[in-house]
Short mmCIF file of C-alpha atoms and ligand atoms in Angstrom, two decimals:
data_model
loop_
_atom_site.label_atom_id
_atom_site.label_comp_id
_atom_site.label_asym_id
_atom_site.label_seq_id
_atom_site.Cartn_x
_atom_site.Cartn_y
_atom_site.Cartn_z
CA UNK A 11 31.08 22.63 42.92
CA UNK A 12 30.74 26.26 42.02
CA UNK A 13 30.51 28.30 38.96
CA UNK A 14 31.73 31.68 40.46
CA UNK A 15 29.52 32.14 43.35
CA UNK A 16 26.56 29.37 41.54
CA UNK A 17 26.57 25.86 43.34
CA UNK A 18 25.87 23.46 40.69
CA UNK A 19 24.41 20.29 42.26
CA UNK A 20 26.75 17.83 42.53
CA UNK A 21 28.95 19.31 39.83
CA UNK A 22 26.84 17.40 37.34
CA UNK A 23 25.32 19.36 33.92
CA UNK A 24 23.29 18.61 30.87
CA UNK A 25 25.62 19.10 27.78
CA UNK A 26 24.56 22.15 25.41
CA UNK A 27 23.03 20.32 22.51
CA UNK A 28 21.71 22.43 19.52
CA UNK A 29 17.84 21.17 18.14
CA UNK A 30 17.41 19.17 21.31
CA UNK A 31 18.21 20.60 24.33
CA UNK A 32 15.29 23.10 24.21
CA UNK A 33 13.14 24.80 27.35
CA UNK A 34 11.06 21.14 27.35
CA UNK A 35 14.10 18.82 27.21
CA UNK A 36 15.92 21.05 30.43
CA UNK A 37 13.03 20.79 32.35
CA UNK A 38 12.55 16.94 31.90
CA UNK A 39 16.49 17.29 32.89
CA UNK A 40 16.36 19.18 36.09
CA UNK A 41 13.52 17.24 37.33
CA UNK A 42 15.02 14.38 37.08
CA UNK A 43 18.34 15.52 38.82
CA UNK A 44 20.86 17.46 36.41
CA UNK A 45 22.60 20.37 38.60
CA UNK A 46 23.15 22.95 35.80
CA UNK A 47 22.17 23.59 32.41
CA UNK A 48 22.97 24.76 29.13
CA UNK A 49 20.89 26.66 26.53
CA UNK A 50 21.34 25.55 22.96
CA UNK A 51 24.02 27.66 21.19
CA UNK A 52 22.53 31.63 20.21
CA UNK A 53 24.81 33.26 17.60
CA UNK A 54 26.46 36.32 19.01
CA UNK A 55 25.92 38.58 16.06
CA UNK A 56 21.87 37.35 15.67
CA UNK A 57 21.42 38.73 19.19
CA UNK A 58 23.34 41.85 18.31
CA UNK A 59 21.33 42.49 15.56
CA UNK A 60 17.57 42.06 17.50
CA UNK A 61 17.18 38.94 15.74
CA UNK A 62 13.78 38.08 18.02
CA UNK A 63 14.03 33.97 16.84
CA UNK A 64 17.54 33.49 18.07
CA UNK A 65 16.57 35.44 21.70
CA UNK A 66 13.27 32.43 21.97
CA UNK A 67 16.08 30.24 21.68
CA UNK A 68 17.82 31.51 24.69
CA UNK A 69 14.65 31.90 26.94
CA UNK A 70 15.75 30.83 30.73
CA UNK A 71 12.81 29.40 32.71
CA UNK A 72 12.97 29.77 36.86
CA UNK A 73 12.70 25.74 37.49
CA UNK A 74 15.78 24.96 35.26
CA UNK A 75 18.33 27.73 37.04
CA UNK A 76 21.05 27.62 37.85
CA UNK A 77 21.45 27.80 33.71
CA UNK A 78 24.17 28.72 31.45
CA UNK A 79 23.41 30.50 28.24
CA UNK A 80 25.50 30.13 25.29
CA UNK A 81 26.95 32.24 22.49
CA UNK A 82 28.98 31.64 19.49
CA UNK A 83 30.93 33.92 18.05
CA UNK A 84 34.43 35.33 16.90
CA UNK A 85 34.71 39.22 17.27
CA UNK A 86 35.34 39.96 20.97
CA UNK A 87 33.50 43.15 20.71
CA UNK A 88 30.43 41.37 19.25
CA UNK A 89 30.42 38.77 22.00
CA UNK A 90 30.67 41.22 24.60
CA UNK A 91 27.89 43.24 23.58
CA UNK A 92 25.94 40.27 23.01
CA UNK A 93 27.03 39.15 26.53
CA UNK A 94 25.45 42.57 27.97
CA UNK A 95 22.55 42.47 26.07
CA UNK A 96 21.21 38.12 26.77
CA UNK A 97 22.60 38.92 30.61
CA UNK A 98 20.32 41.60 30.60
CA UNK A 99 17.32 40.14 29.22
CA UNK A 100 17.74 36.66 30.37
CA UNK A 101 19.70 36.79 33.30
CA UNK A 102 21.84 33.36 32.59
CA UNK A 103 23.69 32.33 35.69
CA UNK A 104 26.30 32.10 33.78
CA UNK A 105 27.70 32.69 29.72
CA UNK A 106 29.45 30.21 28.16
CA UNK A 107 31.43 30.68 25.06
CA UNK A 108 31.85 28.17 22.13
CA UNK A 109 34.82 26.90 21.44
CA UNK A 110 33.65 23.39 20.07
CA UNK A 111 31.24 23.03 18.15
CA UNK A 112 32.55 21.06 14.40
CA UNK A 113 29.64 21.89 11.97
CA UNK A 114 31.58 23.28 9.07
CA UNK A 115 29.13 26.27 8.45
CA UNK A 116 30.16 27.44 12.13
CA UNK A 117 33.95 26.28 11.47
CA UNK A 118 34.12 27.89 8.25
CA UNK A 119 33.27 31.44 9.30
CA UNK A 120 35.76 31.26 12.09
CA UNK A 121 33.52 30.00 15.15
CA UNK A 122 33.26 27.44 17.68
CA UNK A 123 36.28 25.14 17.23
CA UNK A 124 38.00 26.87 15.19
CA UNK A 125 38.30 29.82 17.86
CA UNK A 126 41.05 26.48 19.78
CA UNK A 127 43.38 27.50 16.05
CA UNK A 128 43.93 30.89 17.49
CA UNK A 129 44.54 30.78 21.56
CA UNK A 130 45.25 34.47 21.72
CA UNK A 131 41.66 35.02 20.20
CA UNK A 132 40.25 33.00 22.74
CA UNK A 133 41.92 35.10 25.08
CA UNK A 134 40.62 38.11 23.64
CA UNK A 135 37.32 36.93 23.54
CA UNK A 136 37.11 36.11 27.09
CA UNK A 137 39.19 38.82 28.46
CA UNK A 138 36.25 41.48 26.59
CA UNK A 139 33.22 39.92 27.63
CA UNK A 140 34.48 39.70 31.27
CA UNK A 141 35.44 43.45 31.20
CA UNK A 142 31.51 44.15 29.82
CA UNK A 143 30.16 42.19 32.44
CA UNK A 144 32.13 42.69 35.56
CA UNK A 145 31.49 40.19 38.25
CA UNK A 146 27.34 40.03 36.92
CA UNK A 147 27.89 36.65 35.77
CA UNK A 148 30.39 34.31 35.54
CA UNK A 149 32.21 33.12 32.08
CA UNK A 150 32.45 29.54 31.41
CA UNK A 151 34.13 27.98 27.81
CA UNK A 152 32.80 24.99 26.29
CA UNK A 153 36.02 23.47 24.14
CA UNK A 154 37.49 20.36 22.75
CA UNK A 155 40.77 18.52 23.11
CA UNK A 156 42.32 20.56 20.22
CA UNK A 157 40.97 21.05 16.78
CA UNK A 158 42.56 18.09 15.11
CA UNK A 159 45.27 15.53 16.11
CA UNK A 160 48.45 17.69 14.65
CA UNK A 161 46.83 20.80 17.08
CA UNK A 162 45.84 18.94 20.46
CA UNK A 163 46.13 22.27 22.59
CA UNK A 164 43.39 21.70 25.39
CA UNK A 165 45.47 22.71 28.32
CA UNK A 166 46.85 26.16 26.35
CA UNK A 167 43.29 27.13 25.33
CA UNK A 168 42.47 26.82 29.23
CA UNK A 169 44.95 28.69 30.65
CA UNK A 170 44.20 31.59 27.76
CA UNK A 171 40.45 31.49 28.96
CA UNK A 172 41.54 31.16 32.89
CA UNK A 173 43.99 34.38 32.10
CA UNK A 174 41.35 36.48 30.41
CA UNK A 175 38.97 35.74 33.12
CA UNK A 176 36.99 32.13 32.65
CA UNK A 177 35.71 31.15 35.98
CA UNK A 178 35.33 27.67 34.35
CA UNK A 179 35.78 25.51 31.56
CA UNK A 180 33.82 22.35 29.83
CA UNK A 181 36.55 20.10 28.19
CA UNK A 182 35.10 17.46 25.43
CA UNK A 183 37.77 15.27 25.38
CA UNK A 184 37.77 14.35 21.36
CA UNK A 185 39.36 16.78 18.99
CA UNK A 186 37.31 18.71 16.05
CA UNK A 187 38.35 16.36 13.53
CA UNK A 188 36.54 13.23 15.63
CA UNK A 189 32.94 14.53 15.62
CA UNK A 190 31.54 12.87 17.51
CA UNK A 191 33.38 9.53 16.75
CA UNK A 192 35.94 7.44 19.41
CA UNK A 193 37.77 7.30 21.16
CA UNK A 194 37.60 10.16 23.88
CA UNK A 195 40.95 10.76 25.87
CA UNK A 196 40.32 11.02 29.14
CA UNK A 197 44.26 12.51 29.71
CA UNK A 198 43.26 15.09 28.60
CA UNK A 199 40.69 16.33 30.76
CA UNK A 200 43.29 15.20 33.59
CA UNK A 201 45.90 17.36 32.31
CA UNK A 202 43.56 20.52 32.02
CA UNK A 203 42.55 20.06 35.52
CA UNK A 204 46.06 19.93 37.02
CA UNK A 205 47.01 23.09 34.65
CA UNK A 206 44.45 24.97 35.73
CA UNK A 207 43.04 26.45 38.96
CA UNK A 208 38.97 27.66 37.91
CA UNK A 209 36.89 24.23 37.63
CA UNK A 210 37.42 21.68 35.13
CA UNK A 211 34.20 19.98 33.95
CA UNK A 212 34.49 16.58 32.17
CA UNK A 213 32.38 15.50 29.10
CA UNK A 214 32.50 13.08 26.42
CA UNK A 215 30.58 9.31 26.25
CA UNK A 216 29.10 9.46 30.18
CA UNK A 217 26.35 6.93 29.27
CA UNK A 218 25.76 5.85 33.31
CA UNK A 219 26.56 6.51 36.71
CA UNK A 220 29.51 4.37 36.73
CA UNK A 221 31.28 6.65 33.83
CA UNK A 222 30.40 9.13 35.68
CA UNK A 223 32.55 8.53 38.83
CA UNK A 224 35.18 6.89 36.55
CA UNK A 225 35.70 10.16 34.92
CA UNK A 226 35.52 11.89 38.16
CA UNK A 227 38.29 9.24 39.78
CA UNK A 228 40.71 8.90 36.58
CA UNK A 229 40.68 13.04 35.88
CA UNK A 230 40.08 14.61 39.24
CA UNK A 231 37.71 17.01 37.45
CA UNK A 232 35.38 19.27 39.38
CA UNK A 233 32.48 18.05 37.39
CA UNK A 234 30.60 15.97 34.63
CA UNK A 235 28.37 17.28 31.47
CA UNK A 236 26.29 14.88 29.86
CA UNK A 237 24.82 15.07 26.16
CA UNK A 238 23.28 12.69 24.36
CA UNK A 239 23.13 10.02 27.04
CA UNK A 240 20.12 12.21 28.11
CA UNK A 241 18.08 11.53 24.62
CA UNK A 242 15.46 10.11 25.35
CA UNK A 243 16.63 9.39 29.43
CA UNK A 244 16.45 12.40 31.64
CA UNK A 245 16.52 9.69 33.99
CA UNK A 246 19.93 9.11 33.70
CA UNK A 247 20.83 12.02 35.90
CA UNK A 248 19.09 10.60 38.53
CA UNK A 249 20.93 7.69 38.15
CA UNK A 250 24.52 9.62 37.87
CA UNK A 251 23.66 11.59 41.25
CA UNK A 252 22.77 7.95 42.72
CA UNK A 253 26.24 6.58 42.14
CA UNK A 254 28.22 10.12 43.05
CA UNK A 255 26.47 10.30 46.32
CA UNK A 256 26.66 6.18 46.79
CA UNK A 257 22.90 5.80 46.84
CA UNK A 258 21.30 2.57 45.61
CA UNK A 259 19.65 3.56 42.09
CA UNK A 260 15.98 2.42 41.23
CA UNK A 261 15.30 2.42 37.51
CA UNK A 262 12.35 3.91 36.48
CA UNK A 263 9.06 1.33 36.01
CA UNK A 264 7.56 1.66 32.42
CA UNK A 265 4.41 3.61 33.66
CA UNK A 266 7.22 6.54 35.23
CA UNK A 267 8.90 6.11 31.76
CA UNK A 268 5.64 6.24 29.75
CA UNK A 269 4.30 9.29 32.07
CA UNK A 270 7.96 11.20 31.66
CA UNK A 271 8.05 11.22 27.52
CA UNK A 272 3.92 12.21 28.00
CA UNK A 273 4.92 14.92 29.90
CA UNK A 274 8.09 15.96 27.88
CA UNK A 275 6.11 16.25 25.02
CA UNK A 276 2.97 18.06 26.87
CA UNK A 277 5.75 20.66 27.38
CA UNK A 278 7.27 20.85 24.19
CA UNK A 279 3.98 20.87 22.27
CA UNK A 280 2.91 23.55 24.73
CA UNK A 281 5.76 25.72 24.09
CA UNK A 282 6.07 25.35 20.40
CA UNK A 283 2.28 24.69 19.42
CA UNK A 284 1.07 21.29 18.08
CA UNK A 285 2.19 21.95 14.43
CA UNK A 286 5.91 22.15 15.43
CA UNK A 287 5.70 20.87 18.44
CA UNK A 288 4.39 17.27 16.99
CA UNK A 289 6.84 17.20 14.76
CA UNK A 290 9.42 17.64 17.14
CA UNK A 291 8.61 15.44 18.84
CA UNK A 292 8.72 12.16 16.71
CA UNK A 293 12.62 12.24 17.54
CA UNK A 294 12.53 12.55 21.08
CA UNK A 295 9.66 9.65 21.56
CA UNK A 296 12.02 7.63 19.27
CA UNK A 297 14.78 8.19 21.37
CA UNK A 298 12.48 7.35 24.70
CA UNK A 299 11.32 3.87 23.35
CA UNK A 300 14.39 2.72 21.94
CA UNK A 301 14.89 -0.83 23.28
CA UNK A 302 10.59 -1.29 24.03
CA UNK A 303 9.34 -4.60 21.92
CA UNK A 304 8.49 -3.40 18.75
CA UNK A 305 10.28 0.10 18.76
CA UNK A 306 11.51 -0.24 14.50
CA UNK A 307 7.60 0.01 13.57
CA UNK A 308 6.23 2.23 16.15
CA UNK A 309 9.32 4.72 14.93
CA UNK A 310 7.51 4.70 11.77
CA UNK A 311 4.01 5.60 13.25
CA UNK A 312 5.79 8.04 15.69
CA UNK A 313 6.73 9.78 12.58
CA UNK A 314 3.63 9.70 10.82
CA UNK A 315 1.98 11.29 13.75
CA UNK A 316 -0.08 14.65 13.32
CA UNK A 317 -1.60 15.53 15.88
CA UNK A 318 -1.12 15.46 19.77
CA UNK A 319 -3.69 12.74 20.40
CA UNK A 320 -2.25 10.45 18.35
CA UNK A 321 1.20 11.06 19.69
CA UNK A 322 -0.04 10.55 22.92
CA UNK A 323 -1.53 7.34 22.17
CA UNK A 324 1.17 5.87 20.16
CA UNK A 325 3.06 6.86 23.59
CA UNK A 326 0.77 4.58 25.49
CA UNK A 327 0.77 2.01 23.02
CA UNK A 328 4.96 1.89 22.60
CA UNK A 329 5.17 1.53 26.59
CA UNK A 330 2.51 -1.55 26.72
CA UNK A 331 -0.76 0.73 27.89
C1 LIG B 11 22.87 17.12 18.31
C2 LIG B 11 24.00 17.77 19.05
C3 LIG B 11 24.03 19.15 19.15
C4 LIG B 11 25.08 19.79 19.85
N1 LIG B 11 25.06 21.16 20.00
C5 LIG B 11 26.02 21.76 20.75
C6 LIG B 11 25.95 23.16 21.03
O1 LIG B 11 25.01 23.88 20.63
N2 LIG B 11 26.97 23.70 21.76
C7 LIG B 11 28.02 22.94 22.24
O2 LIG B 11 28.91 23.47 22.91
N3 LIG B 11 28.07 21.60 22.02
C8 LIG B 11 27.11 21.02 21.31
N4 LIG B 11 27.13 19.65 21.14
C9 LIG B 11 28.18 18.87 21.81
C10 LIG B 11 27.71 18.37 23.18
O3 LIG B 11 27.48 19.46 24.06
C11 LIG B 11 28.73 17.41 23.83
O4 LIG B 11 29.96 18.11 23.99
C12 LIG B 11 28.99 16.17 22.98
O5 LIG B 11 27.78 15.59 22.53
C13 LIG B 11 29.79 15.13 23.77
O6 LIG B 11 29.10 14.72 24.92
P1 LIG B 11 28.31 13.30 24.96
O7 LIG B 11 29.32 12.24 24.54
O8 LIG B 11 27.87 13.16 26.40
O9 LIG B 11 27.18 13.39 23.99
C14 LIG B 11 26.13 19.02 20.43
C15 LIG B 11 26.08 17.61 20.30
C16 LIG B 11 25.04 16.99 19.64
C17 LIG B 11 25.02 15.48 19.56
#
């Protein structure tokens, strides 16, 4: 599928996810088959204002590409300046533009899904930061189902964003109100796709290839975005592309698990230096060895861990080495 003129490998994409989905985690993602990317959400007005910390966060390596780069916002004019200003210095394939996320300090001033309360807004917003850019990049919106079960307005919000000039749009198929709790609704994701004519991209609970081309076959969307499925399994991608393209699928042996989280956390640790970068890393490593004998206690020696020796050891160790 394509993003304007971007072909996104096999229409499948890692999810946005703020805290996790850093330069390390997309890399361990595109290597081991995700199609497009996401940055972590960058606040609109923080990039306005120079704010140097929220521009690391939006940092676009070549390997990962094509990747997405996402703001949050509410005031068109802000977004579109801060549209002009990341496509200049990152050069995102595309933007995409928050209309989902719950957190209540986001919600509360306004942003992310709140934005799905006000459809003409969303509209607004779009329609701005497509007249800033032109055709440099393409727009994409990241949204729910609706903000809460009284307000499920999916298929309105999309064909505001498609009218100001989307060129595609990320449904997560559970409302505000859910979190991140079930059930998703599927419908809704179908009924986007047939309202709309720019790309419809599923998301919500793809664990494994199979949900993958169930959500593909029971929505007829152009695409699938995976979050937290990828915690901790990069591999899953791999898997995913397997079962779209009706390969067999191989899981990965312990040694290619044990040498992926090494690696992962080489990067991470490399990018963030060892202070941060250890303690970053005690999440991800937990998420990796979920499910190896003895995972509850090594979780409490992966978070103990100081240094990047002794991560890397307890790595070994976890994975039987
Ligand atoms: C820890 C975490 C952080 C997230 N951060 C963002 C974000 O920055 N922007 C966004 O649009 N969605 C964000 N999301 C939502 C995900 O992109 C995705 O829509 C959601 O997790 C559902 O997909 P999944 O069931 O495959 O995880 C976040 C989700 C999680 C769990």
């Amino acid at each position: 599928m394509k993003i304007g003129n971007v072909e996104i490998k096999n229409g499948v994409f890692l999810a946005p996810m703020a805290g996790v989905t850093d330069l390390a985690f997309r890399y361990m993602c595109k290597k081991y088959g995700a199609g497009g990317m996401v940055t972590e959400m960058v606040s609109a007005k923080a990039i306005c204002y120079g704010d140097r910390k929220t521009a690391k966060l939006a940092y676009i390596s070549d390997f990962e590409r094509p990747c997405g780069l996402q703001l949050f916002g509410s005031e068109p004019d802000i977004m579109a300046k801060a549209a002009l200003i990341v496509f200049d210095m990152f050069h995102p394939e595309f933007i995409d533009v928050n209309m989902g996320c719950p957190a209540p300090k986001i919600v509360n001033n306004g942003e992310g899904s709140s934005l799905m309360k006000n459809p003409a807004l969303c509209y607004e917003i779009v329609s701005r930061m497509k007249a800033a850019l032109g055709d440099r990049c393409p727009i994409t919106v990241k949204m729910r189902r609706g903000f809460d079960k009284d307000s499920i307005n999916a298929v309105e919000v999309a064909e505001m964003c498609q009218k100001g000039g989307a060129d595609a749009v990320f449904v997560h198929a559970r409302t505000r109100e859910q979190m991140y709790m079930p059930p998703v609704e599927y419908s809704t994701i179908a009924e986007v796709k047939k309202a709309v004519k720019i790309p419809v991209i599923g998301n919500g609970d793809i664990m494994c290839g199979r949900d993958a081309v169930k959500l593909r076959e029971l929505t007829g969307c152009d695409g699938v975005m995976v979050g937290r499925a990828a915690q901790g399994n990069p591999f899953v991608f791999d898997e995913i592309n397997a079962f779209l393209e009706g390969r067999d699928y191989t899981p990965p042996t312990n040694e290619q698990k044990r040498d992926c989280v090494k690696e992962h956390i080489a990067r991470l640790i490399e990018d963030k230096g060892e202070y941060v970068g250890v303690r970053e890393a005690r999440k991800h490593v937990a998420w990796y060895i979920k499910g190896q004998p003895g995972s509850a206690s090594m979780r409490n020696r992966v978070n103990l861990a100081e240094s990047t020796s002794k991560m890397m050891s307890l790595i070994d160790e976890a994975f039987g080495f």
